[in-house]
Amino acid sequence: MRTVETDILVIGSGAGGAVTAAALSAAGRSVTVVEEGPWVDPDAHEPLSLDEMVAKYRHRGASAALGAPPVAFAEGRCVGGSTEINSGLWHRLPPDLSEEWRGRYRIEDFTPSTLDRYAERIEAELTVSKLPGAPPPSSAVLERGAIKLDWRAVEFARVVSYDGSGRGTKQTMARTLIPKAVSAGARLIPDCRVVKLLREGDRVVGARCRRHPEDGFVEDLTIRADHVFVCGGAIHSPALLQRSGFRANIGPGLKLHPTIKIAARFPHPVDHRDVPMHRITEFAPNLTIGGSASRRGHVAMALAESSAEHAKDMDGWEHIGVYYAAIRSEAAGRVVAVPGLRSPVVTYRLTEADLSRLARGLIHLGEALLAAGATELYPSVTGAPVVRRPDELAGWWDTVTRTRANLMTVHMTSTVRIGEDRSRTGADSYGRVWGTTNLRVNDAALLPDAPGVNPQAAIMAIAARNCDHFLANA
Ligand SMILES: Cc1cc2nc3c(=O)[nH]c(=O)nc-3n(C[C@H](O)[C@H](O)[C@H](O)COP(=O)(O)OP(=O)(O)OC[C@H]3O[C@@H](n4cnc5c(N)ncnc54)[C@H](O)[C@@H]3O)c2cc1C
């Protein structure tokens, strides 16, 4: 078996892994990044297409947290991780949340000003900007609905750089921090899954990996390292740690933003190329209203989830956009690695209060869409009626049940929470796994709770802060 030696092993190349690799290699450390998924040219696939799902998503986009109702979720599995497939919406961690988490979990150096300093640094490095011109119709719908109802709405900045003609390019990790790490000397090994970490007492001395590139030649590999950063995301980081014998507070406490949808028909065509940039923030952070991917397939799926007369209702699909209401949920889930299974089992049990929040979110979303001029609303609730007027919306209230609501999420966090309170956390304030001297987690798993906003900015700011702490101390 081939053995590779490195100072620092980074497992996973998404939002957390790319920041880690770029920061540590820029400081002159010898870094090896191992990524389970393939390298995929960021321009090779039409964004939001089926081709893209096959090439870049884990399980081609079909994963679910088991429960009643189940919550479907999606993750990236390629160099750049979920940043290659996400919408790039950028929102710093709200200061009241960082203050709350700092107190509750006793997290050192976690003030809003510290996190803002790191967020600013990353924003300058990646280019985070707003649209140079007017929003597309799918996004303007949200702004229009909010204005009519006298609710707050904002255009979110995105991790997108615009050229002189207004054409935007999403600044994914495969376009930015991964090439930066490689030019600073980092070695990138795609198509390579870390199966297990190798332990010697309180140290991790490396990892056992399996390379499986597209040509089909499988290679088992041992990577020996002085320091290991696990950045596989909130589902796969705890699974790898559990497979390697680390279990204390590793895997429980999973948080999601459960999301319910409406397919809304308008009298005018809606653009389908991009995801809307506007959000209705009137009820944030506990409830956020926004727009989803709305390609033909997404519209068909959304109509199917509502039990619409699918074939008939797809007529004029160009006039239909898909929108969502996402909640901060009081429930928690769990990630459990099962011997013999490649992927962990993920569970999440919504509370009754969560279901009420989702019902309220669905009705508010319906109000906004009707106020914006929608003529027909199809909710992602099996058998719920199609709504055409505001006075019909209340009829949805009793339909959002465990057996009828169709939910999804793309934000998973909190399976290895940070903080000095060892009874509630899996890692110290800077991501070092309790009971180890040289094993760190540096990704979405560290957030102590769901942030109520898109999480990439918070994940990257916390990861950059942890790297500075590591460089100053190790
Ligand atoms: C469709 C979609 C849209 C989204 N939209 C937004 C948005 O607009 N704004 C926002 O802020 N957030 C958004 N998100 C969420 C955001 O992208 C994630 O929260 C963030 O990327 C998580 O970062 P991470 O480093 O924890 O994990 P990821 O970015 O998912 O990276 C983890 C990487 O680790 C690899 N890996 C896992 N296990 C192993 C292993 N054992 N060995 C080797 N490699 C491994 C995976 O293959 C993956 O590439 C979206 C997510 C999705 C899926």
Coordinates of N, CA and C in Angstrom, one line a residue, residues 103-262:
G103 N -22.2 32.5 25.0 CA -22.5 32.3 26.4 C -23.0 30.9 26.7
R104 N -23.8 30.3 25.8 CA -24.4 29.0 26.1 C -23.4 27.9 26.1
Y105 N -22.4 28.0 25.1 CA -21.5 26.9 24.9 C -20.1 27.2 25.5
R106 N -20.0 28.4 26.0 CA -18.7 29.0 26.5 C -17.6 28.9 25.4
I107 N -17.9 29.6 24.3 CA -16.9 29.6 23.2 C -16.0 30.8 23.3
E108 N -14.7 30.5 23.3 CA -13.7 31.6 23.5 C -13.6 32.4 22.2
D109 N -13.2 33.7 22.3 CA -13.0 34.5 21.1 C -14.0 34.4 20.0
F110 N -15.3 34.5 20.4 CA -16.4 34.3 19.5 C -17.3 35.6 19.5
T111 N -16.7 36.7 19.6 CA -17.5 37.9 19.6 C -17.9 38.3 18.2
P112 N -19.0 39.1 18.0 CA -19.4 39.5 16.7 C -18.2 40.2 16.0
S113 N -17.4 41.0 16.7 CA -16.4 41.7 16.0 C -15.3 40.8 15.5
T114 N -15.0 39.7 16.3 CA -14.0 38.8 15.8 C -14.5 38.1 14.5
L115 N -15.7 37.6 14.5 CA -16.3 36.9 13.4 C -16.4 37.8 12.2
D116 N -16.8 39.0 12.4 CA -16.9 40.0 11.3 C -15.6 40.3 10.6
R117 N -14.5 40.3 11.5 CA -13.2 40.6 10.9 C -12.8 39.4 9.9
Y118 N -13.1 38.2 10.3 CA -12.8 37.1 9.4 C -13.7 37.1 8.2
A119 N -15.0 37.4 8.4 CA -15.9 37.4 7.3 C -15.5 38.5 6.3
E120 N -15.0 39.6 6.8 CA -14.6 40.7 5.9 C -13.4 40.2 5.0
R121 N -12.5 39.5 5.7 CA -11.3 39.1 5.0 C -11.7 38.1 3.9
I122 N -12.6 37.2 4.2 CA -13.0 36.3 3.1 C -13.8 37.0 2.0
E123 N -14.6 37.9 2.4 CA -15.4 38.6 1.4 C -14.5 39.3 0.4
A124 N -13.4 39.9 0.9 CA -12.5 40.6 0.0 C -11.8 39.6 -0.9
E125 N -11.5 38.4 -0.3 CA -10.7 37.4 -1.1 C -11.6 36.7 -2.2
L126 N -12.9 36.5 -1.9 CA -13.7 35.8 -2.8 C -14.5 36.7 -3.8
T127 N -14.7 37.9 -3.4 CA -15.6 38.8 -4.1 C -17.1 38.5 -3.8
V128 N -17.6 39.3 -2.9 CA -19.0 39.1 -2.5 C -19.8 40.4 -3.0
S129 N -20.8 40.2 -3.8 CA -21.4 41.5 -4.3 C -22.9 41.3 -4.6
K130 N -23.5 42.4 -4.8 CA -24.9 42.4 -5.2 C -25.0 42.6 -6.7
L131 N -26.2 42.3 -7.2 CA -26.4 42.4 -8.7 C -26.1 43.8 -9.2
P132 N -25.4 43.9 -10.3 CA -25.1 45.3 -10.8 C -26.4 46.0 -11.4
G133 N -27.4 45.2 -11.8 CA -28.6 45.8 -12.4 C -29.9 45.5 -11.7
A134 N -31.0 45.5 -12.4 CA -32.3 45.2 -11.8 C -32.4 43.7 -11.6
P135 N -33.1 43.3 -10.5 CA -33.3 41.8 -10.3 C -34.1 41.1 -11.4
P136 N -33.9 39.8 -11.6 CA -34.7 39.1 -12.5 C -36.1 39.0 -12.0
P137 N -37.1 38.7 -12.9 CA -38.5 38.7 -12.4 C -38.8 37.7 -11.3
S138 N -38.1 36.6 -11.2 CA -38.3 35.6 -10.2 C -38.0 36.2 -8.8
S139 N -37.0 37.1 -8.8 CA -36.5 37.7 -7.5 C -37.4 38.9 -7.2
A140 N -37.7 39.7 -8.2 CA -38.5 40.9 -8.0 C -39.9 40.5 -7.4
V141 N -40.4 39.3 -7.7 CA -41.7 38.8 -7.2 C -41.7 39.0 -5.7
L142 N -40.5 38.5 -5.0 CA -40.5 38.5 -3.6 C -40.5 40.0 -3.0
E143 N -39.7 40.8 -3.7 CA -39.7 42.2 -3.3 C -41.0 42.9 -3.4
R144 N -41.7 42.6 -4.6 CA -43.0 43.2 -4.8 C -44.0 42.7 -3.8
G145 N -44.0 41.4 -3.5 CA -45.0 40.9 -2.5 C -44.8 41.5 -1.1
A146 N -43.5 41.7 -0.8 CA -43.2 42.3 0.6 C -43.6 43.7 0.6
I147 N -43.3 44.5 -0.4 CA -43.7 45.9 -0.4 C -45.2 46.0 -0.3
K148 N -46.0 45.2 -1.0 CA -47.5 45.3 -0.9 C -48.0 45.0 0.5
L149 N -47.3 44.1 1.2 CA -47.7 43.7 2.5 C -47.0 44.5 3.6
D150 N -46.2 45.5 3.2 CA -45.4 46.3 4.1 C -44.5 45.4 5.0
W151 N -43.9 44.4 4.4 CA -42.9 43.5 5.1 C -41.5 43.9 4.6
R152 N -40.5 43.5 5.5 CA -39.1 43.8 5.1 C -38.7 42.7 4.0
A153 N -37.9 43.2 3.0 CA -37.3 42.2 2.1 C -35.9 42.8 1.8
V154 N -34.9 42.0 1.5 CA -33.6 42.5 1.1 C -33.1 41.7 0.0
E155 N -32.2 42.3 -0.8 CA -31.5 41.6 -1.8 C -30.2 41.1 -1.1
F156 N -30.0 39.8 -1.1 CA -28.7 39.3 -0.5 C -27.6 39.4 -1.4
A157 N -26.4 39.7 -0.9 CA -25.2 39.6 -1.6 C -24.9 38.2 -2.0
R158 N -24.1 37.9 -3.0 CA -23.8 36.6 -3.3 C -22.3 36.5 -3.6
V159 N -21.7 35.3 -3.5 CA -20.3 35.0 -3.8 C -20.2 35.0 -5.3
V160 N -20.4 36.1 -5.9 CA -20.4 36.2 -7.4 C -19.6 37.4 -7.8
S161 N -18.8 37.2 -8.8 CA -18.1 38.3 -9.4 C -18.7 38.7 -10.8
Y162 N -18.9 39.9 -11.0 CA -19.6 40.4 -12.2 C -18.6 41.0 -13.2
D163 N -18.7 40.7 -14.5 CA -17.8 41.4 -15.4 C -18.6 42.7 -15.9
G164 N -17.9 43.4 -16.8 CA -18.4 44.7 -17.3 C -19.8 44.6 -17.9
S165 N -20.1 43.4 -18.5 CA -21.4 43.3 -19.1 C -22.5 42.8 -18.2
G166 N -22.1 42.7 -16.9 CA -23.1 42.2 -15.9 C -23.2 40.7 -15.7
R167 N -22.3 40.0 -16.5 CA -22.4 38.5 -16.4 C -21.7 38.1 -15.1
G168 N -22.4 37.3 -14.3 CA -21.8 36.9 -13.0 C -21.2 35.5 -13.0
T169 N -20.1 35.3 -12.3 CA -19.5 34.0 -12.1 C -19.4 33.7 -10.7
K170 N -20.0 32.6 -10.3 CA -20.0 32.2 -8.8 C -18.6 31.8 -8.4
Q171 N -18.1 32.4 -7.3 CA -16.8 32.1 -6.8 C -16.7 30.9 -5.9
T172 N -16.8 29.7 -6.6 CA -16.8 28.5 -5.8 C -15.4 28.2 -5.4
M173 N -15.3 27.2 -4.5 CA -14.0 26.9 -4.0 C -13.1 26.3 -5.1
A174 N -13.7 25.6 -6.1 CA -12.8 25.1 -7.1 C -12.3 26.2 -8.0
R175 N -12.9 27.4 -8.0 CA -12.4 28.5 -8.7 C -11.5 29.4 -7.9
T176 N -11.5 29.3 -6.6 CA -10.8 30.3 -5.8 C -9.8 29.7 -4.8
L177 N -10.3 29.2 -3.6 CA -9.4 28.9 -2.6 C -8.6 27.6 -2.8
I178 N -9.2 26.6 -3.6 CA -8.5 25.4 -3.8 C -7.3 25.7 -4.8
P179 N -7.5 26.4 -5.9 CA -6.3 26.7 -6.7 C -5.3 27.5 -6.0
K180 N -5.8 28.4 -5.1 CA -4.9 29.2 -4.3 C -4.0 28.3 -3.4
A181 N -4.6 27.4 -2.8 CA -3.9 26.4 -1.9 C -2.9 25.6 -2.7
V182 N -3.3 25.2 -3.9 CA -2.4 24.4 -4.8 C -1.2 25.2 -5.2
S183 N -1.5 26.5 -5.6 CA -0.3 27.3 -6.0 C 0.6 27.6 -4.8
A184 N 0.1 27.6 -3.6 CA 1.0 27.8 -2.4 C 1.6 26.5 -2.0
G185 N 1.4 25.4 -2.8 CA 2.2 24.1 -2.6 C 1.3 23.0 -2.0
A186 N 0.0 23.2 -1.8 CA -0.8 22.1 -1.3 C -1.0 21.0 -2.4
R187 N -1.0 19.7 -1.9 CA -1.3 18.6 -2.8 C -2.8 18.3 -2.7
L188 N -3.4 18.2 -3.9 CA -4.9 17.9 -3.9 C -5.0 16.4 -4.4
I189 N -5.7 15.6 -3.7 CA -6.0 14.2 -4.2 C -7.5 14.0 -4.3
P190 N -8.1 14.2 -5.5 CA -9.5 14.0 -5.6 C -9.8 12.5 -5.7
D191 N -11.1 12.1 -5.8 CA -11.6 10.8 -5.9 C -11.0 9.9 -4.8
C192 N -10.8 10.4 -3.7 CA -10.1 9.7 -2.6 C -10.9 9.9 -1.3
R193 N -11.4 8.8 -0.8 CA -12.3 8.8 0.4 C -11.5 8.4 1.6
V194 N -11.6 9.1 2.6 CA -11.0 8.7 3.9 C -11.9 7.7 4.6
V195 N -11.4 6.5 4.8 CA -12.3 5.5 5.3 C -12.2 5.5 6.8
K196 N -11.0 5.8 7.4 CA -10.8 5.7 8.8 C -9.6 6.5 9.2
L197 N -9.7 7.1 10.4 CA -8.5 7.8 10.9 C -7.7 6.8 11.7
L198 N -6.3 7.0 11.7 CA -5.5 6.1 12.4 C -5.1 6.7 13.7
R199 N -5.4 6.0 14.8 CA -5.2 6.6 16.2 C -4.0 6.0 16.9
E200 N -3.2 6.8 17.6 CA -2.3 6.2 18.6 C -2.4 7.0 19.9
G201 N -3.1 6.5 20.9 CA -3.4 7.2 22.1 C -4.3 8.4 21.8
D202 N -3.8 9.6 22.3 CA -4.6 10.8 22.1 C -4.2 11.5 20.8
R203 N -3.4 10.8 20.0 CA -3.0 11.4 18.7 C -3.6 10.7 17.5
V204 N -3.9 11.4 16.4 CA -4.2 10.8 15.2 C -3.0 10.9 14.3
V205 N -2.5 9.8 13.8 CA -1.3 9.8 13.1 C -1.5 9.7 11.5
G206 N -2.7 9.7 11.1 CA -2.9 9.7 9.7 C -4.3 9.1 9.4
A207 N -4.4 8.6 8.1 CA -5.8 8.2 7.7 C -5.6 7.0 6.6
R208 N -6.5 6.1 6.7 CA -6.6 5.1 5.7 C -7.6 5.5 4.6
C209 N -7.2 5.5 3.3 CA -8.0 6.1 2.3 C -8.2 5.1 1.1
R210 N -9.2 5.3 0.3 CA -9.4 4.5 -0.9 C -9.6 5.5 -2.0
R211 N -8.7 5.4 -3.0 CA -8.8 6.2 -4.2 C -9.6 5.4 -5.3
H212 N -10.6 6.1 -5.9 CA -11.4 5.4 -6.9 C -11.6 6.4 -8.0
P213 N -10.6 6.6 -8.8 CA -10.8 7.6 -9.9 C -11.7 7.0 -11.0
E214 N -12.1 7.8 -12.0 CA -13.1 7.4 -13.0 C -12.6 6.3 -13.8
D215 N -11.3 6.1 -14.0 CA -10.8 5.1 -14.9 C -11.0 3.7 -14.2
G216 N -11.5 3.7 -12.9 CA -11.8 2.4 -12.3 C -10.7 1.8 -11.5
F217 N -9.5 2.3 -11.6 CA -8.4 1.7 -10.9 C -8.4 2.1 -9.4
V218 N -8.7 1.1 -8.5 CA -8.8 1.4 -7.1 C -7.5 1.3 -6.4
E219 N -7.2 2.3 -5.6 CA -5.9 2.2 -4.9 C -6.1 2.5 -3.4
D220 N -5.6 1.6 -2.5 CA -5.7 1.9 -1.1 C -4.4 2.7 -0.7
L221 N -4.6 3.6 0.2 CA -3.5 4.6 0.4 C -3.5 4.9 1.9
T222 N -2.3 5.1 2.5 CA -2.2 5.5 3.8 C -1.6 6.9 3.8
I223 N -2.2 7.9 4.5 CA -1.6 9.2 4.5 C -1.2 9.4 6.0
R224 N 0.1 9.6 6.2 CA 0.6 9.9 7.6 C 0.7 11.4 7.8
A225 N 0.2 11.9 8.9 CA 0.1 13.4 9.1 C 0.4 13.7 10.5
D226 N 1.0 14.9 10.7 CA 1.2 15.4 12.1 C -0.1 16.0 12.7
H227 N -0.9 16.6 11.8 CA -2.2 17.2 12.2 C -3.3 16.9 11.2
V228 N -4.5 16.6 11.7 CA -5.6 16.3 10.8 C -6.8 17.2 11.0
F229 N -7.3 17.8 9.9 CA -8.5 18.6 9.9 C -9.6 17.9 9.1
V230 N -10.6 17.5 9.8 CA -11.7 16.8 9.2 C -12.8 17.9 8.7
C231 N -13.0 18.0 7.4 CA -13.9 19.0 6.9 C -14.8 18.4 5.9
G232 N -15.5 17.3 6.3 CA -16.3 16.5 5.3 C -17.8 17.0 5.4
G233 N -18.1 18.1 6.2 CA -19.4 18.6 6.3 C -20.2 18.0 7.5
A234 N -21.3 18.5 7.8 CA -22.0 18.2 9.0 C -22.5 16.7 9.1
I235 N -22.6 16.1 7.9 CA -23.1 14.7 7.9 C -21.9 13.7 7.9
H236 N -20.9 14.0 7.1 CA -19.8 13.0 6.9 C -18.6 13.2 7.9
S237 N -18.4 14.4 8.5 CA -17.4 14.6 9.5 C -17.7 13.7 10.7
P238 N -18.9 13.8 11.3 CA -19.2 13.0 12.4 C -19.2 11.5 12.1
A239 N -19.6 11.1 10.9 CA -19.6 9.7 10.5 C -18.1 9.2 10.5
L240 N -17.2 10.0 9.9 CA -15.8 9.5 9.9 C -15.3 9.4 11.3
L241 N -15.6 10.4 12.1 CA -15.1 10.4 13.5 C -15.6 9.1 14.2
Q242 N -16.9 8.8 14.1 CA -17.5 7.7 14.7 C -16.8 6.4 14.2
R243 N -16.6 6.3 12.9 CA -16.0 5.1 12.3 C -14.6 4.9 12.9
S244 N -14.0 6.0 13.4 CA -12.6 6.0 13.9 C -12.6 5.9 15.4
G245 N -13.7 5.7 16.0 CA -13.8 5.5 17.5 C -14.0 6.7 18.3
F246 N -14.3 7.9 17.7 CA -14.6 9.1 18.5 C -16.1 9.3 18.5
R247 N -16.6 9.3 19.8 CA -18.1 9.3 19.9 C -18.7 10.3 20.8
A248 N -17.9 10.9 21.7 CA -18.4 11.7 22.8 C -19.0 13.0 22.1
N249 N -20.3 13.2 22.1 CA -21.0 14.3 21.5 C -20.6 14.5 20.0
I250 N -20.4 13.4 19.4 CA -20.1 13.4 17.9 C -21.3 12.8 17.2
G251 N -22.1 13.6 16.5 CA -23.2 13.0 15.8 C -24.6 13.4 16.2
P252 N -24.8 13.6 17.6 CA -26.2 14.0 18.0 C -26.3 15.6 17.8
G253 N -27.4 16.1 17.9 CA -27.6 17.6 17.9 C -27.6 18.1 16.5
L254 N -27.8 17.3 15.4 CA -27.9 17.7 14.1 C -29.0 18.8 13.9
K255 N -28.7 19.9 13.3 CA -29.7 21.0 13.1 C -29.8 21.2 11.6
L256 N -31.1 21.5 11.2 CA -31.4 21.7 9.8 C -32.3 23.0 9.7
H257 N -32.4 23.5 8.5 CA -33.5 24.5 8.3 C -34.6 23.8 7.5
P258 N -35.5 23.2 8.1 CA -36.6 22.5 7.4 C -37.3 23.5 6.5
T259 N -37.6 23.1 5.3 CA -38.1 24.0 4.3 C -39.3 23.4 3.6
I260 N -40.4 24.3 3.4 CA -41.6 23.9 2.7 C -41.8 24.8 1.5
K261 N -42.4 24.3 0.4 CA -42.3 25.0 -0.8 C -43.7 25.3 -1.4
I262 N -43.7 26.2 -2.3 CA -44.9 26.5 -3.1 C -44.5 26.7 -4.6

